[in-house]
Coordinates of N, CA and C in Angstrom, one line a residue:
Chain A
R1 N 141.0 9.0 -46.9 CA 139.7 8.1 -47.4 C 138.8 8.8 -46.2
K2 N 137.4 8.7 -47.1 CA 136.0 9.0 -46.6 C 135.9 7.6 -45.1
E3 N 135.2 8.3 -43.9 CA 135.4 7.3 -43.1 C 134.2 5.9 -43.6
V4 N 132.6 6.9 -44.3 CA 131.8 5.4 -44.5 C 131.6 6.4 -46.0
E5 N 131.6 5.4 -46.9 CA 131.5 5.7 -48.8 C 130.3 4.8 -48.9
Q6 N 129.5 5.5 -50.2 CA 128.6 4.4 -50.7 C 128.3 4.3 -51.9
D7 N 127.9 3.6 -52.7 CA 127.9 4.0 -54.3 C 127.3 5.4 -54.4
P8 N 127.5 6.0 -55.8 CA 127.5 7.0 -55.7 C 125.9 7.8 -56.3
G9 N 125.4 6.4 -57.0 CA 124.1 7.3 -57.7 C 124.2 7.9 -58.6
P10 N 122.6 8.4 -58.6 CA 121.5 7.6 -58.9 C 121.0 6.8 -59.0
F11 N 120.1 5.8 -58.6 CA 119.9 4.8 -58.8 C 118.3 4.6 -59.7
N12 N 118.1 4.7 -60.9 CA 116.6 4.6 -61.6 C 116.5 3.0 -61.9
V13 N 115.5 3.0 -61.3 CA 115.4 1.2 -61.7 C 113.4 1.1 -61.6
P14 N 113.3 0.3 -62.5 CA 112.0 0.3 -63.1 C 111.0 -0.8 -62.1
E15 N 109.7 -0.2 -61.2 CA 109.5 -1.3 -60.3 C 109.5 -2.7 -60.5
G16 N 109.6 -3.6 -59.5 CA 109.7 -4.6 -59.4 C 111.5 -5.2 -59.4
A17 N 112.0 -4.6 -59.8 CA 113.3 -4.6 -60.1 C 113.9 -4.9 -58.7
T18 N 115.5 -5.8 -58.9 CA 116.1 -5.8 -57.3 C 117.1 -4.4 -57.4
V19 N 117.7 -4.4 -56.5 CA 118.1 -2.8 -56.7 C 119.3 -3.4 -55.4
A20 N 121.0 -3.0 -55.6 CA 121.8 -3.7 -54.3 C 122.6 -2.3 -54.5
F21 N 122.7 -2.0 -52.8 CA 123.7 -0.7 -52.1 C 124.9 -1.1 -51.5
N22 N 125.5 -0.7 -51.7 CA 126.9 -1.4 -51.1 C 127.5 -0.1 -50.4
C23 N 128.3 -0.3 -49.7 CA 128.6 0.8 -48.3 C 130.3 0.3 -47.7
T24 N 131.1 0.9 -47.7 CA 132.9 0.7 -47.1 C 132.5 1.6 -46.1
Y25 N 133.2 1.2 -45.1 CA 133.9 1.7 -44.1 C 135.1 1.8 -43.6
S26 N 135.7 2.6 -43.2 CA 137.1 2.4 -42.6 C 137.7 2.4 -41.8
N27 N 137.0 2.2 -40.6 CA 137.5 2.1 -39.2 C 136.9 0.4 -38.8
S28 N 138.3 -0.3 -38.5 CA 137.4 -1.8 -38.6 C 137.2 -2.2 -36.9
A29 N 137.0 -1.1 -36.0 CA 136.5 -1.2 -34.8 C 135.2 -0.6 -34.6
S30 N 134.5 -0.4 -36.0 CA 133.2 -0.2 -35.6 C 132.3 -0.9 -34.8
Q31 N 131.2 -0.8 -34.6 CA 130.7 -1.7 -34.1 C 129.6 -2.0 -34.3
S32 N 128.0 -0.8 -34.9 CA 127.3 -1.3 -34.9 C 126.9 -0.4 -36.5
F33 N 126.1 -1.2 -37.2 CA 125.9 -0.6 -38.7 C 124.5 -0.7 -38.9
F34 N 124.0 0.0 -39.6 CA 122.6 0.1 -39.5 C 122.0 1.2 -41.1
W35 N 120.9 0.7 -42.0 CA 120.5 1.6 -42.9 C 119.3 2.3 -42.5
Y36 N 119.8 3.2 -43.2 CA 118.4 3.9 -43.1 C 117.9 4.8 -44.2
R37 N 116.5 5.4 -44.2 CA 116.1 6.3 -45.7 C 115.7 7.0 -45.1
Q38 N 116.0 8.0 -45.9 CA 115.9 9.6 -46.1 C 115.1 10.4 -47.0
D39 N 113.8 10.6 -47.3 CA 112.5 11.2 -48.1 C 113.1 12.5 -48.1
C40 N 113.2 13.2 -49.2 CA 113.2 14.3 -49.7 C 112.5 15.4 -48.3
R41 N 113.4 16.4 -47.4 CA 113.2 17.2 -47.2 C 112.8 17.0 -45.7
K42 N 112.3 15.5 -45.4 CA 112.5 15.0 -44.1 C 113.6 14.6 -43.4
E43 N 113.7 14.2 -41.9 CA 114.4 13.5 -41.3 C 114.4 12.2 -41.7
P44 N 115.7 11.3 -41.5 CA 116.1 9.7 -41.7 C 115.8 9.3 -40.7
K45 N 114.6 8.2 -41.6 CA 114.4 7.1 -40.3 C 115.1 6.1 -40.5
L46 N 114.9 4.9 -39.4 CA 115.8 3.9 -39.3 C 115.0 2.7 -40.0
L47 N 116.3 2.0 -41.3 CA 115.3 0.9 -42.1 C 115.7 -0.1 -41.5
M48 N 116.8 -0.3 -41.3 CA 116.7 -1.9 -40.6 C 118.6 -2.0 -39.9
S49 N 118.8 -2.4 -38.6 CA 120.1 -3.1 -38.4 C 120.8 -4.0 -39.5
V50 N 122.2 -4.0 -39.1 CA 122.7 -4.9 -40.4 C 123.4 -5.6 -38.9
Y51 N 123.3 -7.1 -39.2 CA 123.8 -7.9 -38.3 C 124.8 -8.6 -38.8
S52 N 126.1 -9.3 -38.3 CA 127.1 -10.2 -39.2 C 126.4 -11.5 -39.7
S53 N 125.3 -12.0 -39.1 CA 124.9 -13.3 -39.8 C 124.0 -12.7 -41.0
G54 N 123.9 -11.5 -41.4 CA 122.9 -11.6 -42.0 C 121.8 -10.7 -41.5
N55 N 120.5 -10.7 -42.6 CA 119.3 -9.8 -41.7 C 118.3 -10.0 -42.8
E56 N 116.9 -10.0 -42.6 CA 116.0 -9.8 -43.9 C 115.0 -9.4 -43.1
D57 N 114.3 -8.1 -43.8 CA 113.4 -8.0 -43.1 C 112.0 -7.7 -44.5
G58 N 111.4 -8.4 -44.7 CA 110.7 -8.4 -45.7 C 111.0 -8.5 -47.2
R59 N 110.9 -7.7 -48.0 CA 111.7 -6.9 -49.1 C 113.4 -6.9 -49.1
F60 N 113.4 -6.6 -47.8 CA 115.0 -5.9 -47.6 C 115.7 -6.9 -46.8
T61 N 117.2 -6.8 -47.4 CA 118.0 -7.8 -47.0 C 119.5 -7.0 -46.7
A62 N 120.0 -7.3 -45.4 CA 121.0 -6.5 -45.4 C 121.8 -7.7 -44.7
Q63 N 123.3 -7.3 -45.4 CA 124.8 -8.5 -45.2 C 125.7 -7.1 -44.6
L64 N 126.5 -8.1 -43.8 CA 127.7 -7.5 -43.0 C 129.1 -8.7 -44.0
N65 N 130.3 -7.8 -44.0 CA 131.1 -8.4 -44.0 C 132.2 -7.8 -43.0
R66 N 132.6 -8.3 -42.0 CA 133.7 -7.7 -41.4 C 135.0 -7.5 -41.7
A67 N 135.3 -8.3 -42.2 CA 136.5 -9.2 -42.6 C 137.1 -7.4 -44.2
S68 N 136.3 -7.6 -44.7 CA 136.3 -6.7 -45.7 C 135.5 -5.3 -45.7
Q69 N 134.9 -4.7 -44.7 CA 134.3 -3.9 -44.1 C 133.2 -3.8 -44.5
Y70 N 132.6 -3.7 -45.2 CA 131.6 -4.0 -46.3 C 130.1 -4.1 -45.9
I71 N 129.4 -3.6 -46.4 CA 127.8 -3.2 -45.7 C 127.2 -3.3 -47.0
S72 N 126.1 -4.3 -47.1 CA 125.2 -4.2 -48.4 C 123.6 -4.0 -48.0
L73 N 122.9 -3.6 -48.9 CA 121.9 -3.8 -48.6 C 120.5 -4.4 -50.0
L74 N 119.9 -4.8 -49.8 CA 119.1 -5.9 -51.2 C 117.9 -5.4 -50.8
I75 N 117.5 -4.4 -52.3 CA 115.9 -4.6 -52.2 C 114.9 -5.0 -53.6
R76 N 114.2 -6.5 -53.3 CA 114.0 -6.8 -53.8 C 112.2 -6.5 -54.3
D77 N 111.8 -6.6 -55.3 CA 110.8 -6.3 -55.7 C 110.6 -5.1 -55.5
S78 N 111.4 -4.2 -56.0 CA 111.0 -2.5 -55.9 C 109.2 -1.9 -56.0
K79 N 109.4 -1.1 -55.1 CA 108.2 -0.6 -55.2 C 108.5 1.1 -55.0
L80 N 107.1 1.6 -55.9 CA 107.3 3.3 -56.8 C 107.8 3.8 -54.6
S81 N 107.3 3.7 -54.0 CA 107.1 3.9 -52.5 C 108.6 3.9 -51.7
D82 N 109.7 3.1 -52.6 CA 110.6 2.8 -52.2 C 111.7 3.9 -52.5
S83 N 111.1 4.9 -53.1 CA 112.1 5.7 -54.0 C 112.8 7.3 -52.8
A84 N 113.7 7.1 -52.3 CA 114.2 7.9 -51.2 C 115.7 7.6 -51.4
T85 N 116.4 8.2 -50.4 CA 117.7 8.5 -50.2 C 118.2 7.1 -48.8
Y86 N 119.1 6.4 -49.1 CA 119.3 5.4 -48.2 C 121.2 5.7 -47.5
L87 N 121.1 5.9 -46.6 CA 121.7 6.4 -45.5 C 122.6 5.1 -44.7
C88 N 124.0 4.4 -45.2 CA 124.2 3.6 -44.6 C 125.4 4.4 -43.1
V89 N 125.0 3.9 -41.7 CA 125.0 4.3 -41.1 C 126.5 3.4 -40.0
V90 N 127.1 3.7 -39.9 CA 128.1 3.1 -38.8 C 128.5 4.1 -37.3
N91 N 128.2 3.0 -36.4 CA 128.7 3.8 -35.0 C 129.8 3.1 -34.4
E92 N 130.9 4.0 -34.0 CA 131.5 3.8 -33.2 C 131.6 3.9 -31.6
R93 N 132.0 3.2 -30.4 CA 131.9 3.2 -29.5 C 133.4 3.5 -28.8
K94 N 133.3 5.3 -28.3 CA 134.5 5.5 -28.0 C 134.3 5.2 -26.1
T95 N 135.3 5.9 -26.0 CA 135.6 5.4 -24.3 C 134.5 6.5 -23.5
S96 N 133.8 7.4 -23.9 CA 133.0 8.1 -22.7 C 131.8 8.5 -24.0
Y97 N 131.9 8.2 -25.0 CA 130.7 8.6 -26.1 C 130.5 7.8 -27.3
D98 N 129.5 8.1 -27.8 CA 129.4 7.1 -29.1 C 129.4 8.1 -30.8
K99 N 130.3 7.4 -31.1 CA 130.0 8.5 -32.3 C 129.6 8.0 -33.4
V100 N 128.6 8.6 -34.6 CA 127.6 8.4 -35.6 C 127.9 8.6 -36.6
I101 N 128.3 7.7 -37.7 CA 128.9 8.2 -39.1 C 127.9 8.0 -39.9
F102 N 127.7 9.4 -40.8 CA 126.7 8.7 -41.8 C 127.2 8.6 -43.3
G103 N 126.9 8.0 -44.2 CA 127.6 7.9 -45.5 C 126.8 8.8 -45.8
P104 N 127.3 9.2 -47.4 CA 126.9 10.3 -48.2 C 125.3 9.8 -48.6
G105 N 125.0 8.6 -48.7 CA 123.7 8.4 -49.2 C 123.6 7.8 -50.7
T106 N 122.7 7.1 -51.0 CA 122.2 7.0 -52.4 C 121.1 6.8 -52.6
S107 N 120.8 7.6 -53.5 CA 119.0 8.0 -53.8 C 118.9 6.5 -55.5
L108 N 117.7 6.5 -54.6 CA 116.9 5.8 -55.5 C 115.8 6.1 -55.9
S109 N 115.9 6.1 -57.4 CA 114.3 6.4 -58.4 C 113.6 5.1 -58.7
V110 N 112.4 5.0 -58.3 CA 112.1 3.9 -58.5 C 110.9 4.2 -59.9
I111 N 110.6 3.7 -60.9 CA 110.1 4.4 -61.7 C 109.1 3.7 -62.1
P112 N 107.9 3.7 -62.7 CA 106.5 2.8 -63.2 C 106.5 2.1 -64.3
Chain B
G28 N 109.2 3.7 -29.7 CA 110.8 4.3 -29.9 C 110.4 5.7 -29.4
A29 N 112.6 5.9 -29.5 CA 112.8 7.1 -28.8 C 111.9 8.1 -29.6
V30 N 111.8 9.3 -28.9 CA 111.1 10.5 -29.6 C 112.0 11.5 -29.3
V31 N 112.2 12.2 -30.6 CA 113.0 13.9 -30.5 C 112.0 14.9 -30.9
S32 N 111.8 15.7 -30.3 CA 110.9 16.9 -30.9 C 111.5 17.8 -31.6
Q33 N 111.6 18.5 -32.0 CA 112.6 19.6 -33.1 C 111.3 20.4 -33.4
H34 N 111.8 22.3 -32.3 CA 111.1 23.1 -33.8 C 112.0 24.5 -33.4
P35 N 111.6 25.7 -34.6 CA 110.8 25.0 -35.5 C 111.2 24.4 -36.6
S36 N 110.1 24.4 -37.2 CA 110.3 23.2 -38.4 C 111.1 23.7 -39.6
W37 N 110.6 25.4 -39.7 CA 111.3 26.4 -40.4 C 111.1 27.1 -40.3
V38 N 112.2 28.2 -40.7 CA 112.2 29.5 -40.4 C 113.3 30.2 -41.3
I39 N 112.2 31.6 -41.9 CA 112.9 32.9 -42.4 C 113.6 33.8 -42.0
C40 N 114.8 34.2 -42.2 CA 115.0 35.5 -41.0 C 115.6 36.0 -41.9
K41 N 116.2 37.3 -41.7 CA 116.9 38.7 -42.0 C 118.4 38.0 -42.2
S42 N 119.3 38.6 -42.7 CA 120.3 38.1 -42.6 C 121.2 39.5 -41.6
G43 N 122.1 38.3 -40.7 CA 122.9 39.1 -39.7 C 121.6 39.0 -38.2
T44 N 120.1 38.3 -38.2 CA 119.7 38.4 -37.1 C 120.0 36.6 -36.4
S45 N 119.9 36.7 -35.2 CA 119.9 35.0 -35.0 C 118.9 34.0 -34.8
V46 N 119.2 33.2 -34.7 CA 118.1 31.6 -35.1 C 118.3 30.6 -33.7
K47 N 117.2 30.2 -33.0 CA 117.9 29.2 -31.9 C 116.7 28.3 -32.3
I48 N 117.4 27.2 -32.3 CA 116.5 25.7 -32.5 C 116.5 24.7 -31.7
E49 N 115.3 23.9 -31.4 CA 114.9 23.3 -29.8 C 115.1 22.4 -30.1
C50 N 115.6 21.4 -29.5 CA 115.4 19.9 -29.5 C 115.1 19.2 -28.5
R51 N 113.9 19.0 -28.3 CA 113.7 17.8 -26.6 C 113.5 16.7 -27.1
S52 N 114.1 16.1 -25.7 CA 113.8 14.5 -25.7 C 112.8 14.2 -25.0
L53 N 111.9 13.2 -25.2 CA 110.4 14.0 -25.2 C 110.3 12.0 -23.7
D54 N 110.9 11.3 -24.5 CA 110.7 9.8 -23.6 C 111.9 9.0 -22.9
F55 N 112.7 10.0 -22.9 CA 113.8 9.8 -21.8 C 115.4 10.2 -22.2
Q56 N 115.9 11.0 -20.7 CA 116.4 12.2 -20.9 C 117.8 11.5 -21.5
A57 N 118.1 12.4 -22.4 CA 119.6 12.3 -23.1 C 120.5 12.8 -22.4
T58 N 121.7 12.8 -22.2 CA 123.1 13.6 -21.9 C 123.4 13.7 -23.2
T59 N 123.4 13.4 -23.9 CA 123.7 13.8 -25.6 C 123.0 14.0 -26.6
M60 N 123.2 15.0 -27.5 CA 122.7 15.2 -28.8 C 123.6 15.5 -29.2
F61 N 123.5 15.0 -30.9 CA 124.0 15.3 -31.9 C 123.6 16.5 -32.8
W62 N 124.0 17.7 -33.6 CA 123.3 18.3 -34.3 C 124.1 18.3 -35.9
Y63 N 123.3 18.3 -36.9 CA 123.6 17.9 -38.0 C 123.2 19.1 -39.0
R64 N 124.0 19.4 -40.2 CA 123.5 20.0 -41.0 C 123.6 19.7 -42.2
Q65 N 122.7 19.9 -42.9 CA 122.2 19.0 -44.7 C 122.3 20.0 -45.8
F66 N 123.5 20.2 -46.6 CA 122.9 21.2 -47.8 C 122.5 20.2 -48.9
P67 N 121.1 21.2 -49.7 CA 121.0 20.4 -50.7 C 121.7 19.2 -51.4
K68 N 121.0 18.1 -51.5 CA 121.7 16.8 -52.5 C 123.2 16.5 -51.7
Q69 N 123.6 16.6 -50.7 CA 124.6 16.3 -49.5 C 124.1 15.6 -48.4
S70 N 125.4 14.9 -47.9 CA 125.2 14.1 -46.8 C 124.9 14.9 -45.5
L71 N 124.1 14.2 -44.8 CA 124.4 14.6 -43.1 C 125.7 15.2 -42.7
M72 N 125.9 16.4 -42.2 CA 127.5 16.4 -41.5 C 127.4 16.8 -40.3
L73 N 127.8 16.0 -39.5 CA 128.0 16.2 -37.8 C 128.4 17.5 -37.8
M74 N 127.4 18.3 -36.8 CA 128.4 19.7 -36.4 C 129.0 19.9 -35.2
A75 N 128.3 19.1 -34.2 CA 128.8 19.1 -32.8 C 128.1 18.1 -32.3
T76 N 129.0 17.7 -31.1 CA 127.9 16.8 -30.3 C 128.1 17.6 -28.2
S77 N 126.5 17.4 -28.4 CA 125.7 18.6 -27.2 C 126.2 17.4 -26.0
N78 N 126.8 18.4 -24.7 CA 126.7 17.1 -23.7 C 126.1 18.0 -22.6
E79 N 125.0 17.3 -21.7 CA 124.7 18.0 -20.8 C 125.4 18.2 -19.7
G80 N 125.4 19.4 -19.4 CA 125.7 20.3 -18.7 C 127.7 20.8 -18.3
S81 N 128.3 20.9 -19.7 CA 129.4 21.1 -20.1 C 129.7 21.1 -21.4
K82 N 131.0 21.8 -22.1 CA 130.8 22.0 -23.6 C 130.6 21.6 -24.6
A83 N 129.8 21.7 -25.3 CA 129.6 20.8 -26.4 C 130.8 21.0 -27.1
T84 N 131.1 19.3 -28.2 CA 132.5 19.3 -28.5 C 131.9 19.1 -30.4
Y85 N 132.6 20.9 -30.7 CA 133.0 20.9 -32.3 C 133.5 20.2 -33.1
E86 N 132.9 19.8 -34.3 CA 133.7 18.8 -35.9 C 134.9 20.1 -36.1
Q87 N 135.7 19.5 -36.9 CA 136.7 20.6 -37.5 C 135.8 21.1 -38.3
G88 N 136.2 22.7 -38.4 CA 136.0 23.6 -39.5 C 134.5 24.4 -39.0
V89 N 134.0 23.7 -37.8 CA 132.6 24.0 -37.4 C 132.8 25.4 -35.9
E90 N 132.2 26.5 -36.6 CA 133.2 27.7 -35.7 C 132.0 27.8 -34.4
K91 N 132.2 27.5 -33.2 CA 131.6 27.2 -32.1 C 131.1 29.1 -31.7
D92 N 131.7 29.7 -31.8 CA 131.4 31.1 -31.7 C 130.0 31.5 -32.6
K93 N 130.3 30.6 -33.9 CA 129.1 31.5 -34.7 C 128.1 30.5 -34.3
F94 N 127.9 28.9 -34.0 CA 127.1 28.0 -34.0 C 126.7 27.6 -32.4
L95 N 126.3 28.3 -31.4 CA 126.2 28.4 -29.8 C 124.9 27.1 -29.4
I96 N 125.9 26.4 -28.8 CA 124.9 24.9 -28.3 C 125.1 25.0 -26.8
N97 N 123.9 24.6 -26.3 CA 123.4 24.6 -25.1 C 122.3 23.6 -24.7
H98 N 122.7 22.8 -23.4 CA 122.4 21.3 -23.3 C 122.1 21.5 -21.6
A99 N 121.0 22.7 -21.2 CA 121.3 23.3 -20.0 C 120.3 22.0 -19.1
S100 N 119.7 21.0 -19.7 CA 118.8 19.9 -19.0 C 118.8 18.6 -20.3
L101 N 118.6 17.7 -19.1 CA 119.0 16.5 -19.8 C 117.9 16.3 -20.8
T102 N 116.7 17.3 -21.1 CA 115.9 16.9 -22.1 C 116.0 18.4 -23.3
L103 N 116.6 18.8 -22.9 CA 116.6 20.4 -23.8 C 118.0 20.7 -24.5
S104 N 118.3 20.6 -25.6 CA 119.5 20.9 -26.3 C 118.9 22.0 -27.0
T105 N 119.8 23.3 -27.3 CA 119.7 24.0 -28.0 C 120.3 24.5 -28.9
L106 N 120.3 24.7 -30.1 CA 121.3 25.2 -31.4 C 121.6 27.0 -31.7
T107 N 121.7 27.6 -31.5 CA 121.6 29.1 -32.3 C 122.5 29.3 -32.8
V108 N 121.8 29.9 -34.6 CA 123.0 30.3 -35.0 C 122.8 31.9 -35.3
T109 N 123.9 32.0 -35.0 CA 124.5 33.7 -34.4 C 124.5 34.3 -36.0
S110 N 124.0 35.7 -36.3 CA 124.5 36.8 -37.0 C 124.4 35.9 -38.4
A111 N 123.3 35.3 -38.6 CA 123.4 34.4 -40.2 C 123.2 35.0 -41.1
H112 N 124.0 34.3 -42.5 CA 124.1 35.0 -43.0 C 124.0 34.0 -44.8
P113 N 123.3 34.1 -45.6 CA 122.8 33.3 -46.8 C 123.1 32.0 -46.8
E114 N 125.0 31.9 -46.8 CA 125.1 30.7 -46.6 C 124.9 29.5 -45.6
D115 N 124.4 30.0 -44.7 CA 123.8 29.4 -43.5 C 123.0 28.5 -43.7
S116 N 122.0 29.2 -44.7 CA 120.8 28.4 -45.1 C 120.9 27.0 -45.4
S117 N 120.3 26.3 -44.6 CA 120.8 24.7 -44.7 C 119.2 23.8 -44.0
F118 N 119.9 22.8 -43.9 CA 118.2 21.9 -43.0 C 119.3 21.6 -41.9
Y119 N 119.4 21.9 -40.5 CA 119.7 21.7 -39.3 C 118.6 20.7 -38.8
I120 N 119.3 19.7 -38.3 CA 119.0 18.5 -37.2 C 119.4 18.0 -36.0
C121 N 118.5 17.3 -35.4 CA 119.4 16.5 -34.5 C 118.9 15.4 -34.1
S122 N 119.9 14.4 -33.0 CA 119.3 13.5 -32.9 C 120.3 12.7 -31.2
K123 N 119.5 11.8 -31.0 CA 120.4 11.1 -30.1 C 120.2 9.8 -29.9
L124 N 120.8 8.7 -29.1 CA 121.2 8.0 -29.3 C 120.8 6.7 -28.9
R125 N 119.8 5.8 -28.8 CA 119.5 5.2 -28.1 C 120.2 3.5 -28.3
D126 N 120.7 3.1 -27.6 CA 121.0 1.5 -27.8 C 122.2 1.7 -29.2
L127 N 122.7 2.6 -29.7 CA 123.4 2.5 -30.7 C 122.8 3.4 -31.8
R128 N 121.3 3.4 -31.6 CA 120.5 3.6 -32.9 C 119.9 5.2 -32.6
A129 N 120.3 6.2 -33.7 CA 119.9 7.6 -34.2 C 118.6 7.8 -34.0
F130 N 118.2 8.4 -33.1 CA 116.9 9.2 -33.6 C 116.6 10.3 -33.7
F131 N 116.0 11.1 -34.6 CA 115.9 11.9 -34.7 C 114.9 13.0 -34.9
G132 N 115.4 14.6 -34.6 CA 114.0 15.3 -34.8 C 113.8 15.9 -35.8
Q133 N 112.5 16.1 -36.1 CA 111.9 16.4 -37.4 C 112.7 17.7 -38.4
G134 N 113.9 17.9 -37.7 CA 114.5 19.0 -38.8 C 114.1 20.8 -38.8
T135 N 115.1 21.4 -39.1 CA 114.2 22.5 -38.8 C 115.5 23.1 -40.4
R136 N 114.5 23.9 -41.1 CA 114.6 24.2 -42.6 C 115.0 25.6 -42.7
L137 N 116.1 26.4 -42.5 CA 116.6 27.9 -42.1 C 117.1 28.3 -43.1
T138 N 116.2 29.2 -44.2 CA 116.7 30.4 -44.8 C 117.3 31.8 -44.6
V139 N 118.0 31.7 -44.9 CA 118.6 32.9 -44.4 C 118.4 34.5 -45.7
V140 N 117.8 35.3 -45.7 CA 117.8 36.7 -47.0 C 118.4 37.6 -46.9

């Protein structure tokens, strides 16, 4: 089983739609969780952290379920500029270093 | 936020030559730098973890003699692709952590012809 798995995608949605991305992780000791966005041929950029209580940033809502080892990202009122690949990221704190694990990403295309 | 400067942003080289990629931490000293590779339409794959003043830790399947990593100072880590071949053509990117968040360099697109 892969350490971090995501919906395979791609997701093609019309403008204004609501879209949800799912992510699961295998290591129950994972400590921190993030969603990154990566545009074509660019470096990933942090979209938002994911907290156990759930958190919202404008049109974006992230949820974490530690018991199920599941993370989600909800995008409401999709914009054309939301088209990108969304990466689920899980951090594990080892004794002497931190390990960052990226999911394979889910591609989103928002269509006019 | 944390800043990582990576260069070159793109490079084309002949098969058999070596290419060096630099990553600089501009705002704070980074004892650890992570190096990733990304093939088209695939995810970021961790190649190695670079540690200042000690040997890098390579992921399984990554040839340490082919991908030389040097982290001689707290602000500079380099990745050298030795004797590059067309199959090494990829997007290489470095990152550092701050408060468990990853901050990335701009990436280097390597094309070996």
